[in-house]
């Protein structure tokens, strides 16, 4: 007895079987004897990535192993590769902000999800300040170790050492400046005798 294995693919790539018969591109189904173990492999075309299998008990992005005990359908999904460098969409404080509180955290919000491991005190700096860097959602936060100085202009920098989940690095360093609050002098009182 034989069963048919059919591969459906979306996007740009090819699927081949270890036993021959399937080379999808052109040939996307083949018949195999009952109990035959067939291994499918996916290869993306240039500009695409393989995002995973579905059907036939296959999941993930590795090979797909199907034991032919019934007619089986498997889908291979290829998506366009992300080749766009990440960008900073907003900052807090904003570029050229004045009157910034000396205990402010400094944040950079990205246009896409970043690789958190690349956001460190080496890649997110505030000149003249030390601190820690954390990342959540699409926002990186530099928290100064101590209050910033009054009436001081600081330059924050995100370097090309940061990258998105596809491994694309920033195209250029992103910098912005801000100035902290002036130190307000204490009011002076004059004593007037009657």
Short mmCIF file of C-alpha atoms in Angstrom, two decimals:
data_model
loop_
_atom_site.label_atom_id
_atom_site.label_comp_id
_atom_site.label_asym_id
_atom_site.label_seq_id
_atom_site.Cartn_x
_atom_site.Cartn_y
_atom_site.Cartn_z
CA UNK A 1 0.00 0.00 0.00
CA UNK A 2 1.24 3.52 -0.80
CA UNK A 3 0.30 6.94 0.55
CA UNK A 4 0.75 10.36 -0.99
CA UNK A 5 2.80 13.06 0.71
CA UNK A 6 1.88 16.53 -0.54
CA UNK A 7 3.89 19.66 0.22
CA UNK A 8 2.33 23.10 -0.03
CA UNK A 9 4.68 26.03 0.20
CA UNK A 10 4.17 29.72 0.66
CA UNK A 11 6.86 32.24 -0.14
CA UNK A 12 10.16 31.77 -1.92
CA UNK A 13 12.02 28.53 -1.24
CA UNK A 14 12.25 24.87 -2.11
CA UNK A 15 11.42 21.65 -0.27
CA UNK A 16 13.14 18.36 -1.02
CA UNK A 17 12.78 14.83 0.33
CA UNK A 18 15.62 12.54 1.34
CA UNK A 19 14.16 9.63 -0.68
CA UNK A 20 13.62 11.59 -3.87
CA UNK A 21 10.24 12.22 -5.37
CA UNK A 22 9.72 15.66 -3.88
CA UNK A 23 11.60 18.66 -5.22
CA UNK A 24 9.09 21.45 -4.62
CA UNK A 25 9.63 23.94 -6.74
CA UNK A 26 8.30 21.76 -9.48
CA UNK A 27 7.26 18.43 -7.91
CA UNK A 28 5.35 18.87 -4.68
CA UNK A 29 3.88 15.43 -4.08
CA UNK A 30 5.02 11.83 -4.23
CA UNK A 31 3.78 8.39 -3.19
CA UNK A 32 5.65 6.29 -0.66
CA UNK A 33 5.16 2.75 0.67
CA UNK A 34 3.35 2.37 3.98
CA UNK A 35 5.57 2.94 7.08
CA UNK A 36 8.27 4.69 5.02
CA UNK A 37 10.04 7.46 6.94
CA UNK A 38 10.46 10.56 4.77
CA UNK A 39 12.60 13.54 5.78
CA UNK A 40 11.75 16.90 4.22
CA UNK A 41 14.25 19.75 4.11
CA UNK A 42 13.49 23.39 3.37
CA UNK A 43 15.87 25.82 1.66
CA UNK A 44 14.95 29.51 1.37
CA UNK A 45 15.75 31.50 -1.77
CA UNK A 46 17.97 34.58 -1.52
CA UNK A 47 16.08 37.31 0.34
CA UNK A 48 13.85 34.85 2.21
CA UNK A 49 14.01 32.86 5.42
CA UNK A 50 12.28 29.62 6.32
CA UNK A 51 9.79 30.37 9.11
CA UNK A 52 8.53 26.84 9.77
CA UNK A 53 6.46 23.74 9.06
CA UNK A 54 2.85 22.90 9.77
CA UNK A 55 0.88 19.70 9.22
CA UNK A 56 2.09 16.12 9.19
CA UNK A 57 3.16 16.42 12.82
CA UNK A 58 5.96 18.81 11.84
CA UNK A 59 6.80 22.02 13.68
CA UNK A 60 9.79 24.31 13.95
CA UNK A 61 12.42 25.13 11.36
CA UNK A 62 14.53 21.96 11.32
CA UNK A 63 13.84 18.98 9.07
CA UNK A 64 10.34 17.51 8.92
CA UNK A 65 10.14 13.76 9.52
CA UNK A 66 6.95 12.04 8.32
CA UNK A 67 6.11 8.35 8.68
CA UNK A 68 3.80 7.44 5.82
CA UNK A 69 0.85 5.69 7.49
CA UNK A 70 -1.78 7.84 5.75
CA UNK A 71 -2.07 10.43 3.02
CA UNK A 72 -0.29 13.45 4.52
CA UNK A 73 -0.06 17.17 3.76
CA UNK A 74 2.72 19.41 5.02
CA UNK A 75 3.07 23.17 4.57
CA UNK A 76 6.43 24.95 4.41
CA UNK A 77 6.32 28.71 4.98
CA UNK A 78 9.01 31.07 3.73
CA UNK A 79 8.96 34.78 4.52
CA UNK A 80 10.88 37.76 3.21
CA UNK A 81 14.10 38.24 5.13
CA UNK A 82 14.44 41.39 7.21
CA UNK A 83 17.37 43.31 5.77
CA UNK A 84 16.36 46.73 7.08
CA UNK A 85 18.60 48.30 9.72
CA UNK A 86 16.74 49.20 12.91
CA UNK A 87 15.98 52.83 13.75
CA UNK A 88 15.22 54.84 16.86
CA UNK A 89 11.66 56.19 16.64
CA UNK A 90 11.65 58.35 19.78
CA UNK A 91 13.67 59.29 22.83
CA UNK A 92 13.00 60.58 26.31
CA UNK A 93 14.13 63.19 27.01
CA UNK A 94 13.56 64.42 23.46
CA UNK A 95 16.47 65.80 21.44
CA UNK A 96 17.43 69.30 22.66
CA UNK A 97 15.07 69.08 25.67
CA UNK A 98 15.79 71.51 28.50
CA UNK A 99 14.78 71.51 32.14
CA UNK A 100 15.21 67.74 32.42
CA UNK A 101 14.96 66.42 35.98
CA UNK A 102 18.32 65.28 37.36
CA UNK A 103 16.86 61.90 38.41
CA UNK A 104 15.45 61.09 34.95
CA UNK A 105 15.96 57.76 33.21
CA UNK A 106 16.93 58.11 29.55
CA UNK A 107 15.02 55.98 27.05
CA UNK A 108 15.23 55.13 23.36
CA UNK A 109 12.26 53.51 21.64
CA UNK A 110 12.99 51.52 18.49
CA UNK A 111 10.83 50.99 15.40
CA UNK A 112 11.08 47.20 15.84
CA UNK A 113 12.02 44.52 18.36
CA UNK A 114 15.73 44.51 19.12
CA UNK A 115 18.16 41.82 20.24
CA UNK A 116 18.21 42.59 23.97
CA UNK A 117 21.72 41.12 24.35
CA UNK A 118 23.11 43.92 22.16
CA UNK A 119 21.73 46.71 24.38
CA UNK A 120 24.38 47.24 27.03
CA UNK A 121 26.29 50.06 28.71
CA UNK A 122 28.77 49.77 25.82
CA UNK A 123 26.10 50.39 23.15
CA UNK A 124 23.79 52.81 25.02
CA UNK A 125 25.80 55.56 26.68
CA UNK A 126 25.18 58.93 28.26
CA UNK A 127 28.35 61.04 28.19
CA UNK A 128 29.44 62.01 31.69
CA UNK A 129 27.16 59.48 33.43
CA UNK A 130 27.41 55.85 34.46
CA UNK A 131 24.43 53.59 34.88
CA UNK A 132 22.63 50.43 33.85
CA UNK A 133 20.78 49.54 30.66
CA UNK A 134 17.59 47.48 30.51
CA UNK A 135 15.37 46.54 27.57
CA UNK A 136 11.64 45.76 27.48
CA UNK A 137 9.19 45.66 24.57
CA UNK A 138 10.87 47.96 22.05
CA UNK A 139 12.35 50.42 24.57
CA UNK A 140 15.87 50.57 26.01
CA UNK A 141 16.35 52.45 29.29
CA UNK A 142 19.57 53.95 30.65
CA UNK A 143 19.20 54.47 34.40
CA UNK A 144 21.97 56.68 35.84
CA UNK A 145 23.80 55.33 38.88
CA UNK A 146 23.47 58.74 40.56
CA UNK A 147 21.55 61.94 39.90
CA UNK A 148 22.72 63.89 36.87
CA UNK A 149 24.37 67.27 37.45
CA UNK A 150 22.27 70.44 37.34
CA UNK A 151 22.55 72.83 34.35
CA UNK A 152 24.47 70.28 32.30
CA UNK A 153 24.09 69.25 28.68
CA UNK A 154 24.35 65.49 28.18
CA UNK A 155 24.74 63.54 24.94
CA UNK A 156 23.12 60.10 24.75
CA UNK A 157 24.29 57.64 22.10
CA UNK A 158 22.98 54.36 20.71
CA UNK A 159 25.84 52.79 18.73
CA UNK A 160 25.94 50.58 15.65
CA UNK A 161 26.66 47.72 18.07
CA UNK A 162 22.90 47.24 18.60
CA UNK A 163 20.94 44.98 16.27
CA UNK A 164 17.41 43.74 15.62
CA UNK A 165 16.29 40.12 15.92
CA UNK A 166 17.36 39.44 12.32
CA UNK A 167 20.92 40.54 13.16
CA UNK A 168 20.71 43.85 11.27
CA UNK A 169 22.85 46.51 12.95
CA UNK A 170 21.96 50.19 13.17
CA UNK A 171 23.26 51.96 10.05
CA UNK A 172 24.87 54.78 12.07
CA UNK A 173 25.18 55.87 15.68
CA UNK A 174 22.07 57.69 16.96
CA UNK A 175 22.77 60.62 19.27
CA UNK A 176 20.65 63.21 21.04
CA UNK A 177 21.29 65.88 23.63
CA UNK A 178 19.36 67.26 26.58
CA UNK A 179 20.02 69.77 29.34
CA UNK A 180 19.16 69.28 33.00
CA UNK A 181 17.37 71.75 35.28
CA UNK A 182 19.20 74.76 36.61
CA UNK A 183 19.94 74.73 40.30
CA UNK A 184 17.43 77.14 41.81
CA UNK A 185 19.05 79.32 44.47
CA UNK A 186 17.47 79.21 47.90
CA UNK A 187 15.34 82.25 48.68
CA UNK A 188 17.03 84.82 50.82
CA UNK A 189 15.21 86.58 53.56
CA UNK A 190 16.18 89.90 54.96
CA UNK A 191 15.50 90.64 58.61
CA UNK A 192 14.13 94.11 59.12
CA UNK A 193 14.07 95.44 62.69
CA UNK A 194 11.13 97.56 63.80
#
